[in-house]
């Protein structure tokens, strides 16, 4: 019978806090980048890049919020229900050329990751509830669901390694080709640029966001309704400019988290 390994769970929760923090930083940075991209010399490229960076910013926020929830996961008593993520990313709908295609994949895989994490959180909370109620069968069922969701999340984390170079190239082109300097962008400008690209899902997504969401199927309602608000709204000033968006340290955190999630249930 599958069981959640307590030691591995504690290790993964510690790492989840760190991953939540790095995605939170990325969400704020890409919101500024969205405003910077609007100053590209070519209007069509400018708009396309701003939309992709704005959507990426929102997805980074969602991933950050869900990793934060994973680190908390209080018990719940609805352990008679089972949640397994069914979200999938449709690679066949990625039609843009680089660098837009890799930003599309980054955001799409990020939403699938968020969905898997949401289902994992529910599974672990129900597992704890079943343990507290001394219901061994329900605990075993929830541990099995947790394993399915944890592996799904780990699979998505591994995808980030594949398109990191292209995402970093897109980021570099945004910083070097735009007609304005990073430090000239205000938090209000970044927020507006983000909202224009993102909208207010799930009820009022922007038109570009609606189009983007067609490439991610099977999302649960919780995935598009995270707790809290985008970090750019809490920022008193623009964050420092990161020359590299997905650093080696960032990617190592994701790799470590993937390994830990795969060892969560034995």
Coordinates of C-alpha atoms in Angstrom, one line a residue:
X1 CA 0.0 0.0 0.0
X2 CA 1.4 3.4 -0.9
X3 CA 2.3 5.8 1.9
X4 CA 3.6 9.4 2.1
X5 CA 7.2 9.4 3.3
X6 CA 7.2 12.0 6.2
X7 CA 10.9 12.9 5.9
X8 CA 10.7 13.4 2.2
X9 CA 7.6 15.4 2.6
X10 CA 9.3 17.8 5.0
X11 CA 12.2 18.2 2.6
X12 CA 10.0 18.9 -0.3
X13 CA 8.0 21.5 1.7
X14 CA 11.2 23.3 2.6
X15 CA 12.2 23.4 -1.1
X16 CA 8.6 24.4 -2.0
X17 CA 9.1 27.6 -0.1
X18 CA 12.3 28.4 -2.0
X19 CA 10.7 27.6 -5.4
X20 CA 7.7 29.8 -4.4
X21 CA 10.1 32.7 -3.7
X22 CA 12.0 32.4 -7.0
X23 CA 8.8 32.2 -9.1
X24 CA 7.5 35.2 -7.1
X25 CA 10.6 37.2 -8.1
X26 CA 10.2 36.0 -11.7
X27 CA 6.5 37.1 -11.7
X28 CA 7.4 40.7 -10.6
X29 CA 10.4 40.9 -13.1
X30 CA 8.4 39.7 -16.1
X31 CA 5.7 42.3 -15.2
X32 CA 8.3 45.0 -15.6
X33 CA 9.5 43.3 -18.7
X34 CA 6.0 43.4 -20.1
X35 CA 6.1 47.2 -19.9
X36 CA 9.6 47.3 -21.3
X37 CA 8.6 45.2 -24.3
X38 CA 5.9 47.7 -25.3
X39 CA 8.8 50.0 -26.3
X40 CA 10.2 47.7 -28.9
X41 CA 10.9 49.5 -32.2
X42 CA 8.7 47.2 -34.2
X43 CA 5.0 47.5 -33.1
X44 CA 4.0 44.0 -34.0
X45 CA 6.9 42.4 -32.2
X46 CA 6.4 44.8 -29.3
X47 CA 2.8 43.8 -28.8
X48 CA 3.5 40.0 -29.2
X49 CA 6.4 40.1 -26.8
X50 CA 4.5 42.1 -24.2
X51 CA 1.5 39.7 -24.4
X52 CA 3.8 36.6 -24.0
X53 CA 5.7 38.2 -21.1
X54 CA 2.5 39.3 -19.4
X55 CA 1.0 35.8 -19.6
X56 CA 4.3 34.4 -18.4
X57 CA 4.2 36.8 -15.4
X58 CA 0.8 35.7 -14.4
X59 CA 1.7 32.0 -14.7
X60 CA 4.8 32.6 -12.5
X61 CA 2.5 34.2 -9.9
X62 CA 0.2 31.2 -10.0
X63 CA 3.1 28.7 -9.6
X64 CA 4.5 30.7 -6.7
X65 CA 1.1 30.8 -5.0
X66 CA 0.6 27.1 -5.4
X67 CA 4.0 26.1 -4.1
X68 CA 3.3 28.3 -1.1
X69 CA 0.1 26.4 -0.6
X70 CA 2.0 23.1 -0.9
X71 CA 4.3 24.2 1.9
X72 CA 1.3 24.8 4.3
X73 CA -1.3 22.0 3.4
X74 CA -3.4 21.8 6.6
X75 CA -5.6 18.6 6.9
X76 CA -9.1 18.4 5.6
X77 CA -11.9 16.0 6.2
X78 CA -13.3 15.4 2.7
X79 CA -10.9 12.4 2.2
X80 CA -13.7 10.4 0.6
X81 CA -13.1 12.4 -2.5
X82 CA -10.1 12.0 -4.8
X83 CA -8.4 14.6 -7.0
X84 CA -6.0 13.8 -9.8
X85 CA -4.8 16.5 -12.2
X86 CA -6.0 16.0 -15.8
X87 CA -4.4 19.1 -17.2
X88 CA -2.5 18.8 -20.5
X89 CA -0.6 21.1 -22.7
X90 CA -1.3 21.0 -26.4
X91 CA 2.0 21.3 -28.2
X92 CA 0.3 21.3 -31.5
X93 CA -1.1 24.8 -30.8
X94 CA 2.3 26.4 -30.4
X95 CA 2.5 28.0 -33.8
X96 CA 4.7 31.1 -33.2
X97 CA 8.3 31.3 -34.1
X98 CA 11.0 31.9 -31.5
X99 CA 11.3 33.5 -29.1
X100 CA 7.5 33.5 -28.6
X101 CA 7.1 29.8 -28.9
X102 CA 9.3 29.0 -25.9
X103 CA 7.5 31.7 -23.8
X104 CA 4.2 30.0 -24.8
X105 CA 5.6 26.6 -23.7
X106 CA 6.9 28.0 -20.4
X107 CA 3.6 29.5 -19.5
X108 CA 1.6 26.5 -20.8
X109 CA 3.7 24.0 -18.8
X110 CA 3.5 26.3 -15.9
X111 CA -0.3 26.2 -15.8
X112 CA -0.2 22.4 -16.0
X113 CA 2.3 22.4 -13.2
X114 CA 0.0 24.6 -11.1
X115 CA -2.9 22.3 -11.7
X116 CA -0.9 19.3 -10.6
X117 CA 0.3 21.1 -7.5
X118 CA -3.3 22.1 -6.7
X119 CA -4.4 18.4 -6.9
X120 CA -1.3 17.4 -4.9
X121 CA -2.2 19.8 -2.1
X122 CA -5.7 18.5 -1.9
X123 CA -4.5 14.9 -1.9
X124 CA -2.0 15.5 0.9
X125 CA -4.5 17.5 3.0
X126 CA -7.0 14.7 2.6
X127 CA -4.3 12.1 3.5
X128 CA -3.7 14.0 6.7
X129 CA -7.4 14.1 7.4
X130 CA -7.7 10.3 6.8
X131 CA -4.7 9.6 9.1
X132 CA -6.3 11.7 11.8
X133 CA -9.6 9.8 11.4
X134 CA -7.7 6.5 11.4
X135 CA -9.1 5.6 8.1
X136 CA -6.3 3.4 6.6
X137 CA -8.1 2.7 3.3
X138 CA -8.8 6.4 2.6
X139 CA -5.2 7.3 3.6
X140 CA -3.9 4.8 1.1
X141 CA -6.2 6.1 -1.7
X142 CA -5.1 9.7 -1.0
X143 CA -1.4 8.6 -0.9
X144 CA -1.8 7.0 -4.4
X145 CA -3.5 10.2 -5.7
X146 CA -0.6 12.3 -4.2
X147 CA 1.9 10.1 -6.0
X148 CA 0.1 10.6 -9.3
X149 CA 0.0 14.3 -8.8
X150 CA 3.5 14.6 -7.5
X151 CA 4.9 12.8 -10.6
X152 CA 2.8 15.0 -12.9
X153 CA 4.2 18.1 -11.2
X154 CA 7.8 16.7 -11.4
X155 CA 7.3 16.0 -15.1
X156 CA 6.4 19.6 -15.8
X157 CA 9.3 20.9 -13.7
X158 CA 11.6 18.8 -15.9
X159 CA 10.3 20.5 -19.1
X160 CA 11.5 23.9 -17.9
X161 CA 15.1 22.7 -18.3
X162 CA 14.4 22.1 -22.0
X163 CA 13.3 25.6 -23.1
X164 CA 15.2 27.7 -20.5
X165 CA 17.9 28.8 -23.1
X166 CA 15.2 30.1 -25.5
X167 CA 13.3 31.8 -22.6
X168 CA 16.5 33.5 -21.5
X169 CA 17.2 34.6 -25.1
X170 CA 13.7 36.2 -25.3
X171 CA 14.4 38.0 -22.0
X172 CA 17.7 39.2 -23.2
X173 CA 16.2 40.6 -26.4
X174 CA 13.6 42.4 -24.4
X175 CA 16.1 44.1 -22.3
X176 CA 18.5 45.0 -25.1
X177 CA 16.1 45.9 -28.0
X178 CA 13.5 48.0 -26.2
X179 CA 13.7 51.8 -26.5
X180 CA 13.3 52.5 -22.8
X181 CA 15.5 51.6 -19.8
X182 CA 14.3 49.2 -17.1
X183 CA 14.7 51.8 -14.4
X184 CA 12.3 54.2 -16.2
X185 CA 9.3 51.8 -15.8
X186 CA 7.1 52.5 -12.8
X187 CA 5.2 49.9 -10.8
X188 CA 1.9 51.4 -12.1
X189 CA 3.0 51.0 -15.7
X190 CA 4.1 47.4 -15.1
X191 CA 0.8 46.6 -13.5
X192 CA -1.2 48.1 -16.3
X193 CA 0.9 46.3 -19.0
X194 CA 0.4 43.0 -17.0
X195 CA -3.4 43.5 -16.7
X196 CA -3.7 44.3 -20.4
X197 CA -2.0 41.0 -21.3
X198 CA -3.6 38.9 -18.5
X199 CA -7.0 40.3 -17.8
X200 CA -8.7 38.8 -14.7
X201 CA -9.2 35.1 -15.1
X202 CA -11.1 32.9 -14.7
X203 CA -14.1 35.3 -15.1
X204 CA -12.6 38.0 -17.3
X205 CA -9.4 36.9 -19.0
X206 CA -8.0 39.2 -21.7
X207 CA -8.5 38.2 -25.3
X208 CA -4.9 37.1 -25.7
X209 CA -5.3 35.1 -22.4
X210 CA -8.4 33.4 -23.8
X211 CA -6.5 32.4 -26.9
X212 CA -3.6 31.1 -24.8
X213 CA -5.9 29.0 -22.5
X214 CA -7.1 27.0 -25.5
X215 CA -3.6 25.3 -25.4
X216 CA -4.0 24.1 -21.9
X217 CA -6.9 21.6 -21.4
X218 CA -8.4 20.0 -18.3
X219 CA -7.6 22.8 -15.8
X220 CA -9.5 22.7 -12.5
X221 CA -11.3 25.8 -11.3
X222 CA -8.9 26.2 -8.4
X223 CA -5.9 26.5 -10.8
X224 CA -7.2 29.9 -12.1
X225 CA -8.2 31.2 -8.7
X226 CA -5.0 31.3 -6.5
X227 CA -4.9 33.1 -3.1
X228 CA -3.4 36.5 -2.9
X229 CA -2.5 39.0 -5.6
X230 CA 0.2 39.4 -8.2
X231 CA 3.5 40.5 -6.5
X232 CA 3.7 43.6 -8.7
X233 CA 0.7 45.0 -6.8
X234 CA 2.6 44.7 -3.5
X235 CA 5.8 46.2 -4.8
X236 CA 6.6 49.7 -3.5
X237 CA 9.1 50.0 -6.3
X238 CA 10.3 48.1 -9.4
X239 CA 12.4 45.1 -8.6
X240 CA 16.0 45.0 -9.6
X241 CA 16.7 44.0 -13.2
X242 CA 17.7 40.4 -13.6
X243 CA 20.1 40.0 -16.5
X244 CA 19.2 36.3 -16.7
X245 CA 15.6 35.3 -16.0
X246 CA 16.1 31.5 -15.5
X247 CA 19.4 31.3 -13.7
X248 CA 21.4 28.1 -13.1
X249 CA 20.3 28.4 -9.4
X250 CA 16.7 28.8 -10.4
X251 CA 16.9 25.7 -12.6
X252 CA 18.7 23.7 -9.9
X253 CA 15.9 24.5 -7.4
X254 CA 13.4 23.1 -10.0
X255 CA 15.5 20.0 -10.5
X256 CA 15.8 19.4 -6.8
X257 CA 12.1 19.8 -6.3
X258 CA 11.4 17.4 -9.1
X259 CA 13.5 14.8 -7.5
X260 CA 11.9 15.3 -4.1
X261 CA 8.4 15.1 -5.5
X262 CA 9.2 11.8 -7.2
X263 CA 10.2 10.4 -3.8
X264 CA 7.2 11.8 -1.9
X265 CA 5.3 8.5 -1.8
X266 CA 6.7 5.0 -1.4

